[in-house]
């Protein structure tokens, strides 16, 4: 049953395939962000439970905290070392999660994004004292270029963290975290997720049925647009009718009674505590280093000199450790696993 | 024993309609009883069941009373009403609320506010008992239809109901999953004393498990008796010239349909085994077969569909679904392909319908290569596909508009279109439903409306995918008549189905689809009498006495020929 | 508005102002990016809480989930033409027929969920806020009836395009030059004119194609099952 419905959709292009991987449109020449259209790597392994890397197995609350921390630090970072650490951590983690091939492909793509963003900054910003050349009678400064590069690094790092985020903090974990605070909202969210595969299957069936009636079967753009509008129409009716039955089944099982409880499979274990502790110590350390001025850095009017000395190296190391936590945990587990197999 | 449920003089009509959906219905269910309710679709059983579950009660005018364990329904607390009466609906898919299996199981207990430790223990126990632990972490969308309905049952049972109500739970399932499901219900009833109230079309397997059967027609209870007394009850009704007898009979198990009219000491035969014993004990069986009918032969007729050595797979890395499938159907022939779920029957139809392209082999439609049909001309008054789910065909707000859309593809003037719509609607007895929204029709009516839309395309070749899904026995008879009529007009019908009884009655030839090919394509008499397991109840009852009798009609006729011995 | 709801609004407002102040003073006009992302996130909070507090039937909740799903599906189904998407149109219709807070939810959740397929990123909160507000405004009581008919939805389609583009340009400008400058914003706005045109056209086309049928369907379901 499963096989056969699943493949209905994967099959041919002429039937409205939900283009999960719409890898098209990245016309960023206008400076506008079209990155959004780029798809997340598909981790679905037909029906099997998604394989989880070690880091992802930690308690959702700890994972969520870690993400808040990392995003916060990355976005406030100006220091090149911090940005490099953040990008390195995000990329290595992405590599551990998705394998070398995907990671390299994405790296190449985001190198382009990085360059583009880095080049755009000096066009708008003419601060800085080291003028390299003039363009349209406006000075282009080295500081602006470097600053642009730093900002681009920041954005690319955030994007990589977000890409990992999707595989680490899956929706069921997010729902677990917020289920108690906003129960109705999380119900809407989880039902939507549930409806999605249903919709996909039905879209495939409707597409076939309509095609076999010979309706809007030509290849012209208007026919295709109208076909999709019909498909959408039919899907909506179908969804609405079935949703009422879902609501009935919820009511039949007592949804809406007072004092709902929240069940989950997640348990806070010792290793979660350890991770939390490590995060705490590293955060305190970086905090102290920040107050001590170890991460002070500026681009304008001139690039500040890199700080040297033992303390500077130590505080940079703290950051590196913090950003590398997920990667290290994944790798450690992989090595231990290999050893235990021997 | 104490009553679990008592219904007293229940009358109900939907808001605007004056017609009564339920008319003075009274019955009771004792604790630990397994009661089956059956009847044609539209007889009011779904309305009755929904009224029994307070949360699902439809809006309308209600008279009479419903008692649960002696308490009037209105007096139950919300918690009691939700937990003590478990309800499983027909569609396995739309009942599931959550994304993951484990969360779906916990849903009811969460609603009741059970603490997490209790939920964990109960869910674990239930998952083990139902063998759900293997797919505990899966997404609910990735389950098979049978697994989905089993999950629905388990998540209702987790709330520890005292009464379990199931509204046609197996209607959307294939026979194997359906009998698993029924077996589970039987076990729950026998080993845990669960009170079960089940509504079902397929009585063949359910009836032997039940303590009582209630038959309904037009909102009234027409029979309420032990399963063994059904034959006697039917016979009494027939003596009173009750016109309902043929209707009720259609849904009965094979043994009842064949033997109900003969006298029997004690309860009449219900199961195949009892039927076999009855046949051996009470009939002489000298005449082994009926005189050969003037059957139609299709051998010299031109071929409408011809498949030769067709191979197909969805993706290059995936295994082949069709592995050298060959098949021929002559003009006007009805060919059925039987086979289990997921065997690739639907894919076969899609290949024939040109929706999928095989990577090897040839498909010819009307003597012409399928690839020679360009720009949808394959579907212009030539080949049509009735999909498994009739709802996929409906686009418009009323049945008439949907019909019109199809008619416009064939006829030019509005007058012709309306004329054709009128004809098709009459043929399918759909005239009263033309102005209704397609989704407001019952399952059987939807199936007919979908067929109507397809027929308006004037196909020469009609492919039907699981046309009996969700149909009651009576509607199936109507479909058989219609299909034969179409065949007489020279339309070729190719259907895939797992409904053995239906295929035996309707087809000129039957084949089994297995391992990517069609094997043993033969006349139904030969096909089903050669099979030992994949065959009709009538054939299983009569195979030792009669030669090639595969439908209840044939066995019944042979019994008459031979005469009742006593 | 209940007292609790008012409190949530007030807290969000204070937090936003506090963040801005903190951003300007402590970080010296750096990290507008971070701050604006946080404000975008925070702006969703009061809407979410107001939805939680509203009483509504289970069926209504489920139907809202359907509309969210359809908005996401719309973004996927019409994948063939870039930026030509029905999301804003569906969110608008949801707002009109199901009310302002449902409209906000539909918009923001559609952004969140569809980015599961299109990729999450720093732009997610901006999209959530933008589409959410489009749904919210459409559901305002004095606009509802106006938006059901022809001149109304055309104007609103244009407004939604400009509004969405305006919010997203903020993000674009911030990603070019992380300290906010009107120059960068202006450049982003100019660069996005073609997409803005596509947004406008798609909003109007989809509202024209969908608003009546979708409204009809919602009305039918509502009547058949007595929901709204």
mmCIF file of N, CA and C in Angstrom, chain C residues 45-151:
data_model
loop_
_atom_site.group_PDB
_atom_site.id
_atom_site.type_symbol
_atom_site.label_atom_id
_atom_site.label_comp_id
_atom_site.label_asym_id
_atom_site.label_seq_id
_atom_site.Cartn_x
_atom_site.Cartn_y
_atom_site.Cartn_z
ATOM 1 N N UNK C 45 4.278 36.997 19.097
ATOM 2 C CA UNK C 45 3.827 36.465 20.383
ATOM 3 C C UNK C 45 2.413 36.893 20.792
ATOM 4 N N UNK C 46 2.123 38.204 20.787
ATOM 5 C CA UNK C 46 0.775 38.589 21.234
ATOM 6 C C UNK C 46 -0.326 37.970 20.380
ATOM 7 N N UNK C 47 -0.063 37.844 19.084
ATOM 8 C CA UNK C 47 -1.089 37.242 18.214
ATOM 9 C C UNK C 47 -1.316 35.796 18.618
ATOM 10 N N UNK C 48 -0.218 35.107 18.888
ATOM 11 C CA UNK C 48 -0.346 33.705 19.275
ATOM 12 C C UNK C 48 -1.119 33.572 20.572
ATOM 13 N N UNK C 49 -0.780 34.429 21.530
ATOM 14 C CA UNK C 49 -1.488 34.323 22.806
ATOM 15 C C UNK C 49 -2.952 34.680 22.662
ATOM 16 N N UNK C 50 -3.224 35.667 21.834
ATOM 17 C CA UNK C 50 -4.635 36.037 21.693
ATOM 18 C C UNK C 50 -5.402 34.901 21.042
ATOM 19 N N UNK C 51 -4.724 34.126 20.164
ATOM 20 C CA UNK C 51 -5.411 32.980 19.569
ATOM 21 C C UNK C 51 -5.643 31.909 20.623
ATOM 22 N N UNK C 52 -4.659 31.687 21.474
ATOM 23 C CA UNK C 52 -4.807 30.673 22.520
ATOM 24 C C UNK C 52 -6.007 30.984 23.410
ATOM 25 N N UNK C 53 -6.178 32.266 23.711
ATOM 26 C CA UNK C 53 -7.219 32.640 24.651
ATOM 27 C C UNK C 53 -8.616 32.581 24.036
ATOM 28 N N UNK C 54 -8.664 32.685 22.728
ATOM 29 C CA UNK C 54 -9.970 32.689 22.075
ATOM 30 C C UNK C 54 -10.619 31.321 22.204
ATOM 31 N N UNK C 55 -11.920 31.305 22.466
ATOM 32 C CA UNK C 55 -12.572 30.008 22.468
ATOM 33 C C UNK C 55 -13.006 29.709 21.034
ATOM 34 N N UNK C 56 -12.882 28.472 20.653
ATOM 35 C CA UNK C 56 -13.289 28.102 19.301
ATOM 36 C C UNK C 56 -13.464 26.600 19.257
ATOM 37 N N UNK C 57 -14.271 26.120 18.354
ATOM 38 C CA UNK C 57 -14.533 24.689 18.327
ATOM 39 C C UNK C 57 -13.325 23.944 17.764
ATOM 40 N N UNK C 58 -13.309 22.659 18.047
ATOM 41 C CA UNK C 58 -12.242 21.809 17.526
ATOM 42 C C UNK C 58 -12.240 21.858 16.004
ATOM 43 N N UNK C 59 -13.429 21.841 15.427
ATOM 44 C CA UNK C 59 -13.520 21.845 13.967
ATOM 45 C C UNK C 59 -12.866 23.086 13.378
ATOM 46 N N UNK C 60 -13.056 24.199 14.049
ATOM 47 C CA UNK C 60 -12.453 25.445 13.571
ATOM 48 C C UNK C 60 -10.940 25.354 13.581
ATOM 49 N N UNK C 61 -10.439 24.783 14.654
ATOM 50 C CA UNK C 61 -8.982 24.629 14.763
ATOM 51 C C UNK C 61 -8.451 23.760 13.629
ATOM 52 N N UNK C 62 -9.165 22.665 13.379
ATOM 53 C CA UNK C 62 -8.708 21.746 12.344
ATOM 54 C C UNK C 62 -8.769 22.429 10.976
ATOM 55 N N UNK C 63 -9.804 23.212 10.768
ATOM 56 C CA UNK C 63 -9.929 23.877 9.475
ATOM 57 C C UNK C 63 -8.826 24.919 9.287
ATOM 58 N N UNK C 64 -8.454 25.544 10.381
ATOM 59 C CA UNK C 64 -7.322 26.466 10.285
ATOM 60 C C UNK C 64 -6.063 25.698 9.880
ATOM 61 N N UNK C 65 -5.888 24.520 10.461
ATOM 62 C CA UNK C 65 -4.740 23.690 10.088
ATOM 63 C C UNK C 65 -4.784 23.361 8.593
ATOM 64 N N UNK C 66 -5.986 23.127 8.081
ATOM 65 C CA UNK C 66 -6.117 22.859 6.644
ATOM 66 C C UNK C 66 -5.670 24.076 5.838
ATOM 67 N N UNK C 67 -6.090 25.258 6.268
ATOM 68 C CA UNK C 67 -5.733 26.451 5.507
ATOM 69 C C UNK C 67 -4.220 26.681 5.541
ATOM 70 N N UNK C 68 -3.610 26.418 6.678
ATOM 71 C CA UNK C 68 -2.149 26.534 6.752
ATOM 72 C C UNK C 68 -1.508 25.562 5.762
ATOM 73 N N UNK C 69 -1.995 24.329 5.800
ATOM 74 C CA UNK C 69 -1.450 23.320 4.888
ATOM 75 C C UNK C 69 -1.616 23.737 3.434
ATOM 76 N N UNK C 70 -2.792 24.298 3.127
ATOM 77 C CA UNK C 70 -3.043 24.676 1.734
ATOM 78 C C UNK C 70 -2.128 25.832 1.312
ATOM 79 N N UNK C 71 -1.875 26.740 2.245
ATOM 80 C CA UNK C 71 -0.977 27.849 1.912
ATOM 81 C C UNK C 71 0.418 27.317 1.597
ATOM 82 N N UNK C 72 0.870 26.374 2.421
ATOM 83 C CA UNK C 72 2.179 25.778 2.178
ATOM 84 C C UNK C 72 2.163 25.017 0.851
ATOM 85 N N UNK C 73 1.097 24.247 0.669
ATOM 86 C CA UNK C 73 0.983 23.463 -0.563
ATOM 87 C C UNK C 73 0.970 24.392 -1.766
ATOM 88 N N UNK C 74 0.289 25.527 -1.628
ATOM 89 C CA UNK C 74 0.230 26.495 -2.722
ATOM 90 C C UNK C 74 1.617 26.934 -3.125
ATOM 91 N N UNK C 75 2.440 27.159 -2.117
ATOM 92 C CA UNK C 75 3.797 27.603 -2.411
ATOM 93 C C UNK C 75 4.564 26.516 -3.162
ATOM 94 N N UNK C 76 4.219 25.260 -2.888
ATOM 95 C CA UNK C 76 4.912 24.153 -3.553
ATOM 96 C C UNK C 76 4.311 23.812 -4.911
ATOM 97 N N UNK C 77 2.978 23.805 -4.969
ATOM 98 C CA UNK C 77 2.317 23.393 -6.214
ATOM 99 C C UNK C 77 2.677 24.336 -7.352
ATOM 100 N N UNK C 78 2.651 25.634 -7.051
ATOM 101 C CA UNK C 78 2.928 26.584 -8.113
ATOM 102 C C UNK C 78 4.428 26.893 -8.149
ATOM 103 N N UNK C 79 5.199 25.819 -8.079
ATOM 104 C CA UNK C 79 6.642 25.999 -8.027
ATOM 105 C C UNK C 79 7.250 26.413 -9.351
ATOM 106 N N UNK C 80 6.442 26.378 -10.428
ATOM 107 C CA UNK C 80 7.034 26.541 -11.759
ATOM 108 C C UNK C 80 7.438 27.987 -12.073
ATOM 109 N N UNK C 81 6.684 28.936 -11.539
ATOM 110 C CA UNK C 81 7.051 30.331 -11.811
ATOM 111 C C UNK C 81 7.573 30.960 -10.528
ATOM 112 N N UNK C 82 8.814 31.445 -10.519
ATOM 113 C CA UNK C 82 9.370 32.015 -9.300
ATOM 114 C C UNK C 82 8.549 33.202 -8.809
ATOM 115 N N UNK C 83 8.347 33.238 -7.512
ATOM 116 C CA UNK C 83 7.632 34.333 -6.845
ATOM 117 C C UNK C 83 6.144 34.422 -7.177
ATOM 118 N N UNK C 84 5.703 33.623 -8.113
ATOM 119 C CA UNK C 84 4.283 33.658 -8.480
ATOM 120 C C UNK C 84 3.559 32.637 -7.595
ATOM 121 N N UNK C 85 3.274 33.036 -6.370
ATOM 122 C CA UNK C 85 2.780 32.094 -5.380
ATOM 123 C C UNK C 85 1.453 32.561 -4.783
ATOM 124 N N UNK C 86 0.594 31.624 -4.429
ATOM 125 C CA UNK C 86 -0.708 32.030 -3.887
ATOM 126 C C UNK C 86 -0.736 32.214 -2.379
ATOM 127 N N UNK C 87 0.417 32.179 -1.719
ATOM 128 C CA UNK C 87 0.396 32.191 -0.253
ATOM 129 C C UNK C 87 -0.356 33.405 0.297
ATOM 130 N N UNK C 88 0.028 34.589 -0.155
ATOM 131 C CA UNK C 88 -0.613 35.797 0.378
ATOM 132 C C UNK C 88 -2.116 35.766 0.112
ATOM 133 N N UNK C 89 -2.492 35.266 -1.072
ATOM 134 C CA UNK C 89 -3.922 35.216 -1.403
ATOM 135 C C UNK C 89 -4.654 34.280 -0.447
ATOM 136 N N UNK C 90 -4.094 33.107 -0.189
ATOM 137 C CA UNK C 90 -4.766 32.154 0.699
ATOM 138 C C UNK C 90 -4.844 32.701 2.119
ATOM 139 N N UNK C 91 -3.746 33.319 2.543
ATOM 140 C CA UNK C 91 -3.733 33.896 3.886
ATOM 141 C C UNK C 91 -4.790 34.991 3.996
ATOM 142 N N UNK C 92 -4.892 35.797 2.952
ATOM 143 C CA UNK C 92 -5.911 36.852 2.950
ATOM 144 C C UNK C 92 -7.312 36.256 3.082
ATOM 145 N N UNK C 93 -7.586 35.244 2.259
ATOM 146 C CA UNK C 93 -8.916 34.632 2.310
ATOM 147 C C UNK C 93 -9.173 34.038 3.691
ATOM 148 N N UNK C 94 -8.156 33.402 4.264
ATOM 149 C CA UNK C 94 -8.322 32.841 5.606
ATOM 150 C C UNK C 94 -8.669 33.934 6.598
ATOM 151 N N UNK C 95 -7.948 35.048 6.513
ATOM 152 C CA UNK C 95 -8.244 36.162 7.407
ATOM 153 C C UNK C 95 -9.669 36.638 7.228
ATOM 154 N N UNK C 96 -10.074 36.818 5.970
ATOM 155 C CA UNK C 96 -11.409 37.342 5.687
ATOM 156 C C UNK C 96 -12.489 36.420 6.237
ATOM 157 N N UNK C 97 -12.320 35.113 6.029
ATOM 158 C CA UNK C 97 -13.403 34.204 6.395
ATOM 159 C C UNK C 97 -13.289 33.652 7.809
ATOM 160 N N UNK C 98 -12.087 33.658 8.375
ATOM 161 C CA UNK C 98 -11.942 33.046 9.698
ATOM 162 C C UNK C 98 -11.535 34.027 10.783
ATOM 163 N N UNK C 99 -11.336 35.270 10.432
ATOM 164 C CA UNK C 99 -11.021 36.252 11.451
ATOM 165 C C UNK C 99 -9.551 36.617 11.494
ATOM 166 N N UNK C 100 -9.285 37.744 12.172
ATOM 167 C CA UNK C 100 -7.951 38.329 12.143
ATOM 168 C C UNK C 100 -6.889 37.425 12.770
ATOM 169 N N UNK C 101 -7.174 36.889 13.961
ATOM 170 C CA UNK C 101 -6.094 36.148 14.613
ATOM 171 C C UNK C 101 -5.843 34.830 13.888
ATOM 172 N N UNK C 102 -6.899 34.236 13.333
ATOM 173 C CA UNK C 102 -6.703 33.035 12.516
ATOM 174 C C UNK C 102 -5.881 33.385 11.281
ATOM 175 N N UNK C 103 -6.132 34.564 10.720
ATOM 176 C CA UNK C 103 -5.380 35.016 9.556
ATOM 177 C C UNK C 103 -3.903 35.151 9.877
ATOM 178 N N UNK C 104 -3.623 35.737 11.037
ATOM 179 C CA UNK C 104 -2.216 35.884 11.410
ATOM 180 C C UNK C 104 -1.553 34.530 11.553
ATOM 181 N N UNK C 105 -2.255 33.623 12.219
ATOM 182 C CA UNK C 105 -1.705 32.288 12.424
ATOM 183 C C UNK C 105 -1.434 31.602 11.091
ATOM 184 N N UNK C 106 -2.411 31.695 10.193
ATOM 185 C CA UNK C 106 -2.242 31.044 8.897
ATOM 186 C C UNK C 106 -1.002 31.568 8.201
ATOM 187 N N UNK C 107 -0.848 32.888 8.200
ATOM 188 C CA UNK C 107 0.296 33.487 7.514
ATOM 189 C C UNK C 107 1.617 33.102 8.140
ATOM 190 N N UNK C 108 1.695 33.238 9.458
ATOM 191 C CA UNK C 108 3.004 33.025 10.072
ATOM 192 C C UNK C 108 3.360 31.544 10.071
ATOM 193 N N UNK C 109 2.385 30.689 10.310
ATOM 194 C CA UNK C 109 2.703 29.254 10.303
ATOM 195 C C UNK C 109 3.017 28.769 8.888
ATOM 196 N N UNK C 110 2.346 29.357 7.907
ATOM 197 C CA UNK C 110 2.655 28.970 6.522
ATOM 198 C C UNK C 110 4.105 29.298 6.209
ATOM 199 N N UNK C 111 4.568 30.452 6.693
ATOM 200 C CA UNK C 111 5.970 30.810 6.461
ATOM 201 C C UNK C 111 6.890 29.813 7.145
ATOM 202 N N UNK C 112 6.579 29.541 8.396
ATOM 203 C CA UNK C 112 7.428 28.634 9.181
ATOM 204 C C UNK C 112 7.482 27.249 8.534
ATOM 205 N N UNK C 113 6.314 26.735 8.174
ATOM 206 C CA UNK C 113 6.265 25.360 7.651
ATOM 207 C C UNK C 113 6.818 25.264 6.238
ATOM 208 N N UNK C 114 6.496 26.244 5.401
ATOM 209 C CA UNK C 114 6.946 26.117 4.017
ATOM 210 C C UNK C 114 8.463 26.235 3.952
ATOM 211 N N UNK C 115 9.051 26.946 4.932
ATOM 212 C CA UNK C 115 10.500 27.028 4.935
ATOM 213 C C UNK C 115 11.162 25.716 5.330
ATOM 214 N N UNK C 116 10.373 24.771 5.827
ATOM 215 C CA UNK C 116 10.918 23.431 6.030
ATOM 216 C C UNK C 116 11.332 22.849 4.681
ATOM 217 N N UNK C 117 10.629 23.251 3.645
ATOM 218 C CA UNK C 117 10.939 22.763 2.303
ATOM 219 C C UNK C 117 11.837 23.738 1.547
ATOM 220 N N UNK C 118 11.638 25.023 1.803
ATOM 221 C CA UNK C 118 12.384 26.018 1.051
ATOM 222 C C UNK C 118 13.657 26.457 1.774
ATOM 223 N N UNK C 119 13.811 26.006 3.010
ATOM 224 C CA UNK C 119 15.003 26.358 3.760
ATOM 225 C C UNK C 119 14.719 27.425 4.801
ATOM 226 N N UNK C 120 15.040 27.089 6.045
ATOM 227 C CA UNK C 120 14.901 28.082 7.115
ATOM 228 C C UNK C 120 16.111 28.995 7.070
ATOM 229 N N UNK C 121 15.954 30.145 7.651
ATOM 230 C CA UNK C 121 17.085 31.058 7.698
ATOM 231 C C UNK C 121 16.702 32.297 8.456
ATOM 232 N N UNK C 122 17.575 33.268 8.472
ATOM 233 C CA UNK C 122 17.273 34.515 9.193
ATOM 234 C C UNK C 122 16.047 35.213 8.618
ATOM 235 N N UNK C 123 15.682 34.851 7.387
ATOM 236 C CA UNK C 123 14.528 35.519 6.775
ATOM 237 C C UNK C 123 13.198 34.979 7.314
ATOM 238 N N UNK C 124 13.251 33.809 7.976
ATOM 239 C CA UNK C 124 11.997 33.208 8.432
ATOM 240 C C UNK C 124 11.153 34.130 9.319
ATOM 241 N N UNK C 125 11.727 34.721 10.374
ATOM 242 C CA UNK C 125 10.887 35.589 11.215
ATOM 243 C C UNK C 125 10.262 36.745 10.448
ATOM 244 N N UNK C 126 11.003 37.288 9.476
ATOM 245 C CA UNK C 126 10.442 38.399 8.689
ATOM 246 C C UNK C 126 9.239 37.946 7.877
ATOM 247 N N UNK C 127 9.412 36.771 7.277
ATOM 248 C CA UNK C 127 8.283 36.240 6.499
ATOM 249 C C UNK C 127 7.090 35.949 7.387
ATOM 250 N N UNK C 128 7.397 35.385 8.563
ATOM 251 C CA UNK C 128 6.302 35.063 9.486
ATOM 252 C C UNK C 128 5.517 36.315 9.837
ATOM 253 N N UNK C 129 6.247 37.361 10.188
ATOM 254 C CA UNK C 129 5.571 38.587 10.573
ATOM 255 C C UNK C 129 4.823 39.193 9.379
ATOM 256 N N UNK C 130 5.470 39.199 8.207
ATOM 257 C CA UNK C 130 4.863 39.845 7.041
ATOM 258 C C UNK C 130 3.569 39.135 6.628
ATOM 259 N N UNK C 131 3.655 37.832 6.392
ATOM 260 C CA UNK C 131 2.455 37.116 5.964
ATOM 261 C C UNK C 131 1.395 37.097 7.062
ATOM 262 N N UNK C 132 1.887 36.979 8.311
ATOM 263 C CA UNK C 132 0.958 36.985 9.425
ATOM 264 C C UNK C 132 0.143 38.260 9.462
ATOM 265 N N UNK C 133 0.830 39.386 9.297
ATOM 266 C CA UNK C 133 0.108 40.657 9.362
ATOM 267 C C UNK C 133 -0.827 40.830 8.171
ATOM 268 N N UNK C 134 -0.417 40.308 7.013
ATOM 269 C CA UNK C 134 -1.312 40.373 5.854
ATOM 270 C C UNK C 134 -2.623 39.660 6.178
ATOM 271 N N UNK C 135 -2.493 38.484 6.821
ATOM 272 C CA UNK C 135 -3.701 37.750 7.220
ATOM 273 C C UNK C 135 -4.483 38.492 8.275
ATOM 274 N N UNK C 136 -3.749 39.130 9.199
ATOM 275 C CA UNK C 136 -4.398 39.826 10.304
ATOM 276 C C UNK C 136 -5.224 41.009 9.807
ATOM 277 N N UNK C 137 -4.595 41.835 8.962
ATOM 278 C CA UNK C 137 -5.320 43.016 8.463
ATOM 279 C C UNK C 137 -6.550 42.602 7.672
ATOM 280 N N UNK C 138 -6.400 41.526 6.883
ATOM 281 C CA UNK C 138 -7.538 41.086 6.068
ATOM 282 C C UNK C 138 -8.713 40.670 6.933
ATOM 283 N N UNK C 139 -8.414 40.240 8.172
ATOM 284 C CA UNK C 139 -9.489 39.763 9.025
ATOM 285 C C UNK C 139 -10.105 40.833 9.900
ATOM 286 N N UNK C 140 -9.591 42.056 9.799
ATOM 287 C CA UNK C 140 -10.160 43.116 10.624
ATOM 288 C C UNK C 140 -11.618 43.341 10.242
ATOM 289 N N UNK C 141 -12.474 43.478 11.247
ATOM 290 C CA UNK C 141 -13.918 43.489 10.994
ATOM 291 C C UNK C 141 -14.372 44.500 9.932
ATOM 292 N N UNK C 142 -13.751 45.689 9.918
ATOM 293 C CA UNK C 142 -14.255 46.702 8.976
ATOM 294 C C UNK C 142 -13.759 46.467 7.548
ATOM 295 N N UNK C 143 -12.771 45.577 7.388
ATOM 296 C CA UNK C 143 -12.256 45.323 6.043
ATOM 297 C C UNK C 143 -12.908 44.112 5.369
ATOM 298 N N UNK C 144 -13.267 43.140 6.240
ATOM 299 C CA UNK C 144 -13.766 41.850 5.768
ATOM 300 C C UNK C 144 -14.667 41.896 4.535
ATOM 301 N N UNK C 145 -15.803 42.570 4.695
ATOM 302 C CA UNK C 145 -16.803 42.537 3.627
ATOM 303 C C UNK C 145 -16.267 43.205 2.361
ATOM 304 N N UNK C 146 -15.504 44.265 2.569
ATOM 305 C CA UNK C 146 -14.926 44.996 1.444
ATOM 306 C C UNK C 146 -14.013 44.091 0.622
ATOM 307 N N UNK C 147 -13.271 43.233 1.323
ATOM 308 C CA UNK C 147 -12.286 42.406 0.640
ATOM 309 C C UNK C 147 -12.882 41.219 -0.095
ATOM 310 N N UNK C 148 -14.160 40.935 0.163
ATOM 311 C CA UNK C 148 -14.763 39.781 -0.503
ATOM 312 C C UNK C 148 -15.053 40.063 -1.974
ATOM 313 N N UNK C 149 -15.191 41.356 -2.326
ATOM 314 C CA UNK C 149 -15.596 41.692 -3.698
ATOM 315 C C UNK C 149 -14.461 42.326 -4.494
ATOM 316 N N UNK C 150 -14.788 42.574 -5.779
ATOM 317 C CA UNK C 150 -13.737 42.893 -6.738
ATOM 318 C C UNK C 150 -12.796 44.070 -6.415
ATOM 319 N N UNK C 151 -13.266 45.312 -6.268
ATOM 320 C CA UNK C 151 -12.210 46.329 -6.107
ATOM 321 C C UNK C 151 -11.438 46.113 -4.828
#
